[in-house]
PDB file of C-alpha atoms in Angstrom:
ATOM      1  CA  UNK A 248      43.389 -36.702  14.689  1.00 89.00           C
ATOM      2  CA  UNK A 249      44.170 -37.876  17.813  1.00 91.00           C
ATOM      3  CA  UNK A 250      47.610 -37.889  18.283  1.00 93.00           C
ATOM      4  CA  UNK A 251      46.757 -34.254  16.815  1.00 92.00           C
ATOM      5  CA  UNK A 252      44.711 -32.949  19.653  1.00 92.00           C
ATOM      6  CA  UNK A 253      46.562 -34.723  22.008  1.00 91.00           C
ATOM      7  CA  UNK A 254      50.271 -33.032  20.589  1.00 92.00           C
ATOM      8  CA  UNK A 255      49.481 -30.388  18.186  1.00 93.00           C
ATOM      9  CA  UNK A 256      45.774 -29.036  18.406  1.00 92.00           C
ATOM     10  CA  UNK A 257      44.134 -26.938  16.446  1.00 93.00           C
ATOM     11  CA  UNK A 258      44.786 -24.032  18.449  1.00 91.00           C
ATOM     12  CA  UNK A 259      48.377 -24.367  17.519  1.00 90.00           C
ATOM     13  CA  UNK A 260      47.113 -23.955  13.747  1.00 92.00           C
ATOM     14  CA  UNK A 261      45.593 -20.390  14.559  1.00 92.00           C
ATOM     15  CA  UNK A 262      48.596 -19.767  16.898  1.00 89.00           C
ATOM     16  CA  UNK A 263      51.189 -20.405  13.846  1.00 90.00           C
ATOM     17  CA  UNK A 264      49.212 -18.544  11.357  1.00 92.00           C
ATOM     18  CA  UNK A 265      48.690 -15.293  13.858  1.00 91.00           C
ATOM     19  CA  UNK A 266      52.536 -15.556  14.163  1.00 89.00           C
ATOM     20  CA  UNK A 267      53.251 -15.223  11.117  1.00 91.00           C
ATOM     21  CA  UNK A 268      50.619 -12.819  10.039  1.00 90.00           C
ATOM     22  CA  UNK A 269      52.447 -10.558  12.725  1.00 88.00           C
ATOM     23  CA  UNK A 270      55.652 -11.015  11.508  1.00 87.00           C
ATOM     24  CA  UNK A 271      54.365  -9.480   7.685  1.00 87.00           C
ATOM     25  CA  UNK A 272      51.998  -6.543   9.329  1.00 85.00           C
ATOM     26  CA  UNK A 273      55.494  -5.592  11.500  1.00 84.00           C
ATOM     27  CA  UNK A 274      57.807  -6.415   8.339  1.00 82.00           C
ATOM     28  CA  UNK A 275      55.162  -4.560   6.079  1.00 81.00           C
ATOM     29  CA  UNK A 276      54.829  -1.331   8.479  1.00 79.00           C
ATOM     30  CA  UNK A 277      58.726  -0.727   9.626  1.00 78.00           C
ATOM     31  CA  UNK A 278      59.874  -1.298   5.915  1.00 75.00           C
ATOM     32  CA  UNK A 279      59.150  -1.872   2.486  1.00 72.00           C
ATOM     33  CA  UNK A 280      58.188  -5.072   1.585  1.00 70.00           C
ATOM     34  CA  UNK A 281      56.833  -5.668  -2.034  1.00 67.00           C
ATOM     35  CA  UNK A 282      53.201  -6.902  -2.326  1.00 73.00           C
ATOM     36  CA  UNK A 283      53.620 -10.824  -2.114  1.00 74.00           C
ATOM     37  CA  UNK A 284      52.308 -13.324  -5.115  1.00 75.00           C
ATOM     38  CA  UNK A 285      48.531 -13.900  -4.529  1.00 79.00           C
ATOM     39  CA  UNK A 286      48.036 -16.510  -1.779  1.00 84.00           C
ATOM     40  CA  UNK A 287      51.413 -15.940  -0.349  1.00 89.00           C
ATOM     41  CA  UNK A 288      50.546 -15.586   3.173  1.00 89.00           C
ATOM     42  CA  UNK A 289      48.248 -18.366   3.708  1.00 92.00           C
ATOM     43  CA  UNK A 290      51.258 -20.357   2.087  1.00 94.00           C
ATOM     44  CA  UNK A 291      53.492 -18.476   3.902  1.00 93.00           C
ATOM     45  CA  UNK A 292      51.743 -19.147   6.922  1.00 94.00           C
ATOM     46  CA  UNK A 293      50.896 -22.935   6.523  1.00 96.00           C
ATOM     47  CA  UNK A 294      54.290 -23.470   6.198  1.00 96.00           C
ATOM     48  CA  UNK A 295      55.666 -22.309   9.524  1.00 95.00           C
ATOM     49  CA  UNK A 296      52.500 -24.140  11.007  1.00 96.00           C
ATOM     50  CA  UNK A 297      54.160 -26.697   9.193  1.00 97.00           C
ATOM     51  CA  UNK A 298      57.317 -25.890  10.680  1.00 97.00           C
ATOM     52  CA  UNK A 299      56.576 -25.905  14.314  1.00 95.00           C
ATOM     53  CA  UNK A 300      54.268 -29.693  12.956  1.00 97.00           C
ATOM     54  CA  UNK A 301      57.635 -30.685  12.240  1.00 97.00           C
ATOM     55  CA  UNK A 302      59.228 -30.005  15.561  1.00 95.00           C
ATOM     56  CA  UNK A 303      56.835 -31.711  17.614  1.00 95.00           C
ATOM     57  CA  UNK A 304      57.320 -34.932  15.445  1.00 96.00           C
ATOM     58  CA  UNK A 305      61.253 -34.542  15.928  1.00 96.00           C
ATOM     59  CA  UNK A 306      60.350 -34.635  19.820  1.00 93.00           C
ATOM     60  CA  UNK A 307      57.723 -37.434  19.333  1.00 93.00           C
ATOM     61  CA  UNK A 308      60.616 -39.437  18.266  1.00 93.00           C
ATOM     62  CA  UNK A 309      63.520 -38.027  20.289  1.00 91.00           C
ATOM     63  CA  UNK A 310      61.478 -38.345  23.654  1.00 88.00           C
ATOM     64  CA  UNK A 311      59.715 -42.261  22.749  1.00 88.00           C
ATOM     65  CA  UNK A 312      61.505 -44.179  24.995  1.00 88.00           C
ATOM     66  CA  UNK A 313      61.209 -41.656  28.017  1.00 87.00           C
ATOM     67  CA  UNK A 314      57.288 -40.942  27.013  1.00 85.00           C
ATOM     68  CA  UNK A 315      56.872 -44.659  26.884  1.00 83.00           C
ATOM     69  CA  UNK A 316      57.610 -45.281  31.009  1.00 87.00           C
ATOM     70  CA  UNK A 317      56.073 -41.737  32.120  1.00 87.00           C
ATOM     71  CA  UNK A 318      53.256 -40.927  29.273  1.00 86.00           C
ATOM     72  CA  UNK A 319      52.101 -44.619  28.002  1.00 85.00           C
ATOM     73  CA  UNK A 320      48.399 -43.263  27.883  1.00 87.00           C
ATOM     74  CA  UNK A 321      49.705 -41.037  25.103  1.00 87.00           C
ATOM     75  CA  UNK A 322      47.854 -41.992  21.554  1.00 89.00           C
ATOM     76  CA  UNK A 323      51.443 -42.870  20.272  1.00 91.00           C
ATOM     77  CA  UNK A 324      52.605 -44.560  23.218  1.00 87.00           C
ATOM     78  CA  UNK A 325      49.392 -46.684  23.638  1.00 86.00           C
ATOM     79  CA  UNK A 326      50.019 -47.878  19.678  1.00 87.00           C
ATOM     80  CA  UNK A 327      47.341 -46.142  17.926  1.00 89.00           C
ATOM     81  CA  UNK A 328      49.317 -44.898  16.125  1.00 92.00           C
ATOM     82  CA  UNK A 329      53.683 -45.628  15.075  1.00 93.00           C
ATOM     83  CA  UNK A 330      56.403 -43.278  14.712  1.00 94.00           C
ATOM     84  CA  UNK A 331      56.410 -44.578  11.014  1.00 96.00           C
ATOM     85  CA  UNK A 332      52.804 -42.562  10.728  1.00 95.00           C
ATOM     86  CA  UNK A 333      54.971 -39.564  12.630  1.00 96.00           C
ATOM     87  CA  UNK A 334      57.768 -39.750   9.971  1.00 97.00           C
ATOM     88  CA  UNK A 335      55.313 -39.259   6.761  1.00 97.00           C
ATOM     89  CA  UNK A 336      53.919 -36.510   8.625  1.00 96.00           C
ATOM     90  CA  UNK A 337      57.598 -35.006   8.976  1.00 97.00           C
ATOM     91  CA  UNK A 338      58.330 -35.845   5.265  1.00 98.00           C
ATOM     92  CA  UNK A 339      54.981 -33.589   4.162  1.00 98.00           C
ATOM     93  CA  UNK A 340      55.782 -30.819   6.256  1.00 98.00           C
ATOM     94  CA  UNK A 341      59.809 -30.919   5.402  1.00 98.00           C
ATOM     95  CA  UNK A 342      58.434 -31.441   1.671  1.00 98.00           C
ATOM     96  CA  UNK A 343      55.920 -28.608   1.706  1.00 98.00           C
ATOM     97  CA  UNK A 344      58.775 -26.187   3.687  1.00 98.00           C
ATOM     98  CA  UNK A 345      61.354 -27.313   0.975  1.00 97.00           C
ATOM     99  CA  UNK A 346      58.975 -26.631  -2.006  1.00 96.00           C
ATOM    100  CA  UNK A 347      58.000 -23.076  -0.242  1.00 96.00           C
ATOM    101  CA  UNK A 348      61.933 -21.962  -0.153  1.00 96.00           C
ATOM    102  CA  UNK A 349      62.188 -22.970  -3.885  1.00 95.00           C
ATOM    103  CA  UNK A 350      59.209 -21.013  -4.787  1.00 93.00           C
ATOM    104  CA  UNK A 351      60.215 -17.863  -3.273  1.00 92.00           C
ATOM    105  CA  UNK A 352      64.200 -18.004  -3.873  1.00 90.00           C
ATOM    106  CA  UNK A 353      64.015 -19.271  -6.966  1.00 89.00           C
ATOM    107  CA  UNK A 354      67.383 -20.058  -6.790  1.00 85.00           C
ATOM    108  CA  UNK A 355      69.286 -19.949  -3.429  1.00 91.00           C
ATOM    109  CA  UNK A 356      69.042 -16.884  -1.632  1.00 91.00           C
ATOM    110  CA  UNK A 357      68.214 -15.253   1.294  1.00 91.00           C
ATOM    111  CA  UNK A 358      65.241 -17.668   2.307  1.00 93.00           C
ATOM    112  CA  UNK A 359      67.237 -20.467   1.586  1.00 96.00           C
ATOM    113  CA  UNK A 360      70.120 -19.780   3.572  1.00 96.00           C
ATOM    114  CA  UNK A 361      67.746 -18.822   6.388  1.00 95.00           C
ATOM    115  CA  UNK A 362      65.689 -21.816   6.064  1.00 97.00           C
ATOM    116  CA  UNK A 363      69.404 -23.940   6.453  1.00 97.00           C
ATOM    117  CA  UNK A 364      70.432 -22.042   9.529  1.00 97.00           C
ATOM    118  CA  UNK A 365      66.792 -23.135  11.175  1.00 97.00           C
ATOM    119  CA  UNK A 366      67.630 -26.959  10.104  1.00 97.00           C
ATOM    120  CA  UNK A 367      70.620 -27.054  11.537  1.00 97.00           C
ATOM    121  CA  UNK A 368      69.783 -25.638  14.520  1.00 97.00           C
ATOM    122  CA  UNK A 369      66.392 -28.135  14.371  1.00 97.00           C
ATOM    123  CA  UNK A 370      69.288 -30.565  14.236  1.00 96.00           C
ATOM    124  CA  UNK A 371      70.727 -29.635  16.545  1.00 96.00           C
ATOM    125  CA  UNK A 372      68.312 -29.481  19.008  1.00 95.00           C
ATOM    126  CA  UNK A 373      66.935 -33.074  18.153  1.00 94.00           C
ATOM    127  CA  UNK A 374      70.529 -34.507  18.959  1.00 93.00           C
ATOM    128  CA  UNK A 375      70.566 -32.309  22.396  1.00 92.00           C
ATOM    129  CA  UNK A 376      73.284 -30.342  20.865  1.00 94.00           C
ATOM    130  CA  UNK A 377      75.083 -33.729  22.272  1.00 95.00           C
ATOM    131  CA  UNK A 378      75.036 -32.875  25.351  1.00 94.00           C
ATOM    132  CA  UNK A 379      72.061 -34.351  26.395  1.00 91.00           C
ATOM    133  CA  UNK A 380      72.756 -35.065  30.081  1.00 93.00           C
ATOM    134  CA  UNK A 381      74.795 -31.545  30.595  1.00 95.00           C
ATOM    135  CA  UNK A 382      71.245 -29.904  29.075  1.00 93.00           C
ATOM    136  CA  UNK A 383      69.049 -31.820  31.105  1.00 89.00           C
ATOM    137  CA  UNK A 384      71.115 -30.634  34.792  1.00 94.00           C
ATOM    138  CA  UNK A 385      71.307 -27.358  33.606  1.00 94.00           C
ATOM    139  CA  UNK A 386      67.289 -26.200  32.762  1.00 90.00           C
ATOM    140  CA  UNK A 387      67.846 -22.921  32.126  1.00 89.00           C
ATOM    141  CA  UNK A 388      71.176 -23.608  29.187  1.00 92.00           C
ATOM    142  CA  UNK A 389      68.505 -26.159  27.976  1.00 91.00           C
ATOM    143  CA  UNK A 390      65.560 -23.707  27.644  1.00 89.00           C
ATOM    144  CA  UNK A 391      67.603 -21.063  26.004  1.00 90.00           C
ATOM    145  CA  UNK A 392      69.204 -23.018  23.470  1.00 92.00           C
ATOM    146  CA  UNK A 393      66.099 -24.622  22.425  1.00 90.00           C
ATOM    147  CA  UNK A 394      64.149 -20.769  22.513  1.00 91.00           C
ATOM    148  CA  UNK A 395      66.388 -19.485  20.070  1.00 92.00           C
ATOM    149  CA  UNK A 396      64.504 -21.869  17.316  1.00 93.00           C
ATOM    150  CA  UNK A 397      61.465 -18.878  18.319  1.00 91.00           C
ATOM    151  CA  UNK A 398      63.627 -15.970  16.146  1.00 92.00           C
ATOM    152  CA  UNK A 399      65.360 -18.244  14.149  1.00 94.00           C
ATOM    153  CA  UNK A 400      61.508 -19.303  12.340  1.00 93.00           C
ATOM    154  CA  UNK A 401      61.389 -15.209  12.624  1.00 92.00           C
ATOM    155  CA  UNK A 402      64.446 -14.483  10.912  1.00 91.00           C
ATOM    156  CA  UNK A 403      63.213 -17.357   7.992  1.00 94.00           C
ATOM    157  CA  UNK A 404      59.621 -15.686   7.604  1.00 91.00           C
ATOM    158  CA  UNK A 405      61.732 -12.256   7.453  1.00 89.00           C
ATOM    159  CA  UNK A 406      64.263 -13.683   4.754  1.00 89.00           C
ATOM    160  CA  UNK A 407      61.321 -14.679   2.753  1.00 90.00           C
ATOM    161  CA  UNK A 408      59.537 -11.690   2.625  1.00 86.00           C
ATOM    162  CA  UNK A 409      62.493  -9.161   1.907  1.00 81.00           C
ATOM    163  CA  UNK A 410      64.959 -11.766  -0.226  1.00 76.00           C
ATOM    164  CA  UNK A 411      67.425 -10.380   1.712  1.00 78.00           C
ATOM    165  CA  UNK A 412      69.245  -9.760   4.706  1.00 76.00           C
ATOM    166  CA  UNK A 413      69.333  -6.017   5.053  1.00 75.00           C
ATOM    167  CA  UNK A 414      66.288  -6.010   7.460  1.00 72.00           C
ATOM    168  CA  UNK A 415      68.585  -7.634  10.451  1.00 74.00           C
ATOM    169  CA  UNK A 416      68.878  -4.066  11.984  1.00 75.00           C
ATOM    170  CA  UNK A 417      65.314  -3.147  11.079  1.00 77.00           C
ATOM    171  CA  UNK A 418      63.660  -6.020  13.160  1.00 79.00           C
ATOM    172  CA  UNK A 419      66.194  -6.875  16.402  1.00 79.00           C
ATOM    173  CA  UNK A 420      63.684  -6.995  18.650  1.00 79.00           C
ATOM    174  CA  UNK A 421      61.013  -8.681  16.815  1.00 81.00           C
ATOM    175  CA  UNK A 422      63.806 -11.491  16.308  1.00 81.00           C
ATOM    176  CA  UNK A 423      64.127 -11.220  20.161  1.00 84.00           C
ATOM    177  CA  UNK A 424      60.112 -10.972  21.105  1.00 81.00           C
ATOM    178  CA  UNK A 425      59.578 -14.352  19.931  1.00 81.00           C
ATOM    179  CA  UNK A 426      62.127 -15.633  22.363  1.00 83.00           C
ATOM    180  CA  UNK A 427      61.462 -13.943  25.290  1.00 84.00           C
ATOM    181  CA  UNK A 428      57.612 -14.947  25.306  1.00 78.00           C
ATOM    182  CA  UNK A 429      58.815 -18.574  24.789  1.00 75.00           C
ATOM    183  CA  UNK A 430      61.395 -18.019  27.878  1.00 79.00           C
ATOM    184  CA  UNK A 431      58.194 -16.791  29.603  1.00 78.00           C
ATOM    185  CA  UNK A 432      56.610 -20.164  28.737  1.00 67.00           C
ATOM    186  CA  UNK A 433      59.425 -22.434  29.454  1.00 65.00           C
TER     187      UNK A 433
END
């Protein structure tokens, strides 16, 4: 809980969950999207908190030795808690995210293939795209290509809503909203 409030607070929870709630009223108002299974969008919903859970524990590992010399008041840096505690958090968020994609695909489809392109690029982002050092001298290079995770979680939540692709044209700039208000932040 710590660690939690520290990293990932509560109001991260709300944040994730009015994110995605946005996403469906948008999706739900510009086209037709069929009446999800009951409970779908708290699922629905949980999971991308999940998702975004899942990034901050990739960077709680990818940053350690860096956080350790100029953050070692951090809960995780002082040793209240280990990575190892980090990594079953990762595994029950990646689990819960997996078991979502199954549930809605059914198969692989749409969400699936979505849900791939946002782990690679997750991947991607916790190796630095290897270019760590380039990224790091360039701040602006490094801030886009780690914003673009913003529409690619969009484009997922989209994906599993229509079991499709044909909304790409539909929702351009609510793929693009995402990452400009994280450009703001960064």
């Amino acid at each position: 809980i710590a660690w939690m409030n520290e990293r990932f607070p509560i109001v991260n929870f709300f944040s994730g969950f009015v994110m995605y709630f946005m996403i469906f009223g948008v999706a739900a108002h510009v086209s037709q999207v069929a009446e999800p299974a009951r409970g779908f969008h708290w699922i629905a919903g949980l999971v991308l908190v999940s998702f975004f859970l899942l990034l901050r524990v990739i960077y709680e590992h990818k940053d350690y030795e860096k956080d350790l010399i100029s953050h070692p008041q951090l809960v995780l840096k002082s040793g209240r808690i280990s990575l190892w505690d980090l990594k079953i958090v990762g595994a029950v968020c990646l689990i819960l995210q997996v078991l979502f994609v199954a549930w809605v695909d059914r198969g692989f489809g749409a969400t699936a293939i979505s849900y791939l392109l946002l782990l690679v690029w997750t991947g991607l982002m916790a190796k630095e795209f290897f270019a760590r050092r380039w990224l790091q001298s360039h701040l602006f290079a490094y801030a886009i290509s780690h914003m673009l995770i913003a529409p690619l979680s969009v484009f997922w939540i989209l994906a599993s809503l229509h079991q499709s692709f044909q909304f790409i044209e539909k929702f351009l700039f609510l793929l693009i909203l995402p990452f400009m208000a994280g450009m703001v932040y960064e």
